[in-house]
Amino acid sequence: MKQPNGVIVQPSPYSVKETIDRLEAFFRQHGATIYARIDQQAELQKTGQNIAPLEFLLFGNPKAGGPIMLENPIAALDLPLKIIAWEDDQRQVNIAFNEAAYIEERYSLIHNPTSPLNLSPLIAMALK
C-alpha cells in the first residue's frame, strides 16, 4: 500500500477496537467532542463485503478548531479531525491521520507548533 502525501501511518500495539477505545477515552478526557465512531467492518458486512477490522473516529474541539476556521473557512473540509485504525494482511494494527503540516500548507495556515492539528503527541500519550 502506497502511503499518501500528508498522512501519518503508524502501528498500534492494541487491537483496532482497543486502539479506538483508548483514543476516544483520551480525547474525551481532554475536552474533545466525539462526533462519530464508525465500525467500517460492520458496515461493509451489511452489504455482503468482508474487510479486516477497520474503525473510524471523527472528533474535535470547537474552541481549538475555531481559530483555524476563522483563519481560513475552507479548512473546515478537514475539520473535525479524523483517525482510522485497521488491521492489515499481517494482522498488524495501524492508525492513520492527517499530518498537521499538510493541513497547514493545504489551507495556507500560519504554522503553529502547538496547533490542535498536531495529533502525534496526543496519540503517543493515548496509546502508551
Tab-separated table of C-alpha atoms in Angstrom:
chain	number	residue	atom	x	y	z
A	1	MET	CA	0.000	0.000	0.000
A	2	LYS	CA	1.385	3.385	-1.008
A	3	GLN	CA	1.229	5.989	1.736
A	4	PRO	CA	-0.466	9.210	0.533
A	5	ASN	CA	1.254	12.565	0.984
A	6	GLY	CA	0.348	14.316	4.210
A	7	VAL	CA	-0.812	11.181	6.015
A	8	ILE	CA	0.940	9.720	9.037
A	9	VAL	CA	0.660	5.939	9.368
A	10	GLN	CA	1.960	4.234	12.474
A	11	PRO	CA	1.474	0.896	14.200
A	12	SER	CA	-0.643	0.390	17.293
A	13	PRO	CA	0.151	-2.260	19.903
A	14	TYR	CA	-3.569	-2.815	20.508
A	15	SER	CA	-6.468	-4.328	18.575
A	16	VAL	CA	-8.452	-1.994	16.335
A	17	LYS	CA	-11.288	-1.779	18.867
A	18	GLU	CA	-8.962	-1.157	21.816
A	19	THR	CA	-6.970	1.423	19.834
A	20	ILE	CA	-10.113	3.410	19.044
A	21	ASP	CA	-11.444	2.893	22.601
A	22	ARG	CA	-8.218	4.357	24.024
A	23	LEU	CA	-8.161	7.278	21.599
A	24	GLU	CA	-11.829	8.059	22.201
A	25	ALA	CA	-11.420	7.987	26.001
A	26	PHE	CA	-8.249	10.100	25.855
A	27	PHE	CA	-9.793	12.748	23.605
A	28	ARG	CA	-12.954	12.933	25.735
A	29	GLN	CA	-10.842	13.335	28.899
A	30	HIS	CA	-9.040	16.236	27.223
A	31	GLY	CA	-12.159	18.154	26.209
A	32	ALA	CA	-12.753	16.897	22.674
A	33	THR	CA	-16.166	16.116	21.291
A	34	ILE	CA	-16.573	12.725	19.613
A	35	TYR	CA	-18.830	13.354	16.635
A	36	ALA	CA	-18.822	9.829	15.208
A	37	ARG	CA	-17.313	6.418	15.632
A	38	ILE	CA	-17.899	4.100	12.724
A	39	ASP	CA	-17.121	0.401	12.602
A	40	GLN	CA	-16.436	0.147	8.866
A	41	GLN	CA	-16.046	-3.637	9.056
A	42	ALA	CA	-19.604	-3.993	10.428
A	43	GLU	CA	-20.985	-1.518	7.878
A	44	LEU	CA	-19.419	-3.398	4.959
A	45	GLN	CA	-20.644	-6.744	6.294
A	46	LYS	CA	-24.198	-5.384	5.981
A	47	THR	CA	-23.588	-5.149	2.226
A	48	GLY	CA	-22.057	-8.621	1.938
A	49	GLN	CA	-18.479	-7.347	1.760
A	50	ASN	CA	-15.689	-8.568	4.017
A	51	ILE	CA	-12.855	-6.447	5.323
A	52	ALA	CA	-10.481	-6.843	8.240
A	53	PRO	CA	-11.275	-4.731	11.316
A	54	LEU	CA	-11.359	-1.014	10.465
A	55	GLU	CA	-12.798	1.758	12.642
A	56	PHE	CA	-13.071	5.490	12.093
A	57	LEU	CA	-13.141	8.249	14.717
A	58	LEU	CA	-14.345	11.802	13.957
A	59	PHE	CA	-13.600	14.271	16.752
A	60	GLY	CA	-12.716	17.850	17.544
A	61	ASN	CA	-12.760	20.737	19.919
A	62	PRO	CA	-14.609	23.798	18.570
A	63	LYS	CA	-12.677	26.107	20.892
A	64	ALA	CA	-9.378	24.879	19.418
A	65	GLY	CA	-10.582	24.411	15.840
A	66	GLY	CA	-12.475	27.702	15.661
A	67	PRO	CA	-9.376	29.866	15.135
A	68	ILE	CA	-8.302	27.596	12.285
A	69	MET	CA	-11.645	28.089	10.521
A	70	LEU	CA	-11.520	31.815	11.240
A	71	GLU	CA	-8.131	31.953	9.530
A	72	ASN	CA	-9.419	30.022	6.506
A	73	PRO	CA	-13.032	28.775	6.448
A	74	ILE	CA	-12.182	26.226	3.751
A	75	ALA	CA	-10.075	24.377	6.353
A	76	ALA	CA	-13.402	23.102	7.682
A	77	LEU	CA	-13.128	20.469	4.936
A	78	ASP	CA	-10.563	18.748	7.196
A	79	LEU	CA	-12.281	19.572	10.483
A	80	PRO	CA	-13.381	17.845	12.638
A	81	LEU	CA	-10.265	15.697	12.726
A	82	LYS	CA	-10.257	12.034	11.756
A	83	ILE	CA	-8.313	8.913	12.686
A	84	ILE	CA	-8.682	5.429	11.294
A	85	ALA	CA	-7.413	2.180	12.764
A	86	TRP	CA	-7.273	-1.004	10.733
A	87	GLU	CA	-5.767	-4.452	10.707
A	88	ASP	CA	-3.586	-5.284	7.703
A	89	ASP	CA	-2.939	-8.631	5.988
A	90	GLN	CA	-0.248	-9.496	8.565
A	91	ARG	CA	-2.713	-8.787	11.413
A	92	GLN	CA	-0.741	-5.659	12.381
A	93	VAL	CA	-2.963	-2.807	13.594
A	94	ASN	CA	-2.157	0.606	12.158
A	95	ILE	CA	-3.563	4.064	12.601
A	96	ALA	CA	-3.600	6.895	10.097
A	97	PHE	CA	-4.345	10.598	10.349
A	98	ASN	CA	-3.566	13.814	8.511
A	99	GLU	CA	-0.210	15.420	9.189
A	100	ALA	CA	-0.542	18.915	10.731
A	101	ALA	CA	1.948	20.466	8.290
A	102	TYR	CA	-0.038	19.066	5.372
A	103	ILE	CA	-3.261	20.719	6.563
A	104	GLU	CA	-1.430	23.979	7.303
A	105	GLU	CA	0.098	24.009	3.828
A	106	ARG	CA	-3.109	22.902	2.112
A	107	TYR	CA	-5.043	25.871	3.524
A	108	SER	CA	-2.148	28.371	3.788
A	109	LEU	CA	-2.475	28.484	7.572
A	110	ILE	CA	0.102	30.104	9.815
A	111	HIS	CA	2.329	27.362	11.251
A	112	ASN	CA	1.679	26.804	14.927
A	113	PRO	CA	3.787	24.102	16.655
A	114	THR	CA	1.120	23.741	19.370
A	115	SER	CA	-1.712	23.537	16.863
A	116	PRO	CA	-4.626	21.223	17.668
A	117	LEU	CA	-3.906	19.760	14.233
A	118	ASN	CA	-0.733	18.150	15.623
A	119	LEU	CA	-2.104	14.795	16.747
A	120	SER	CA	1.168	12.849	17.023
A	121	PRO	CA	1.978	13.719	20.665
A	122	LEU	CA	-1.628	13.158	21.753
A	123	ILE	CA	-1.796	9.777	20.061
A	124	ALA	CA	1.519	8.773	21.652
A	125	MET	CA	0.094	9.582	25.099
A	126	ALA	CA	-3.204	7.797	24.420
A	127	LEU	CA	-1.547	4.607	23.187
A	128	LYS	CA	1.280	4.288	25.720
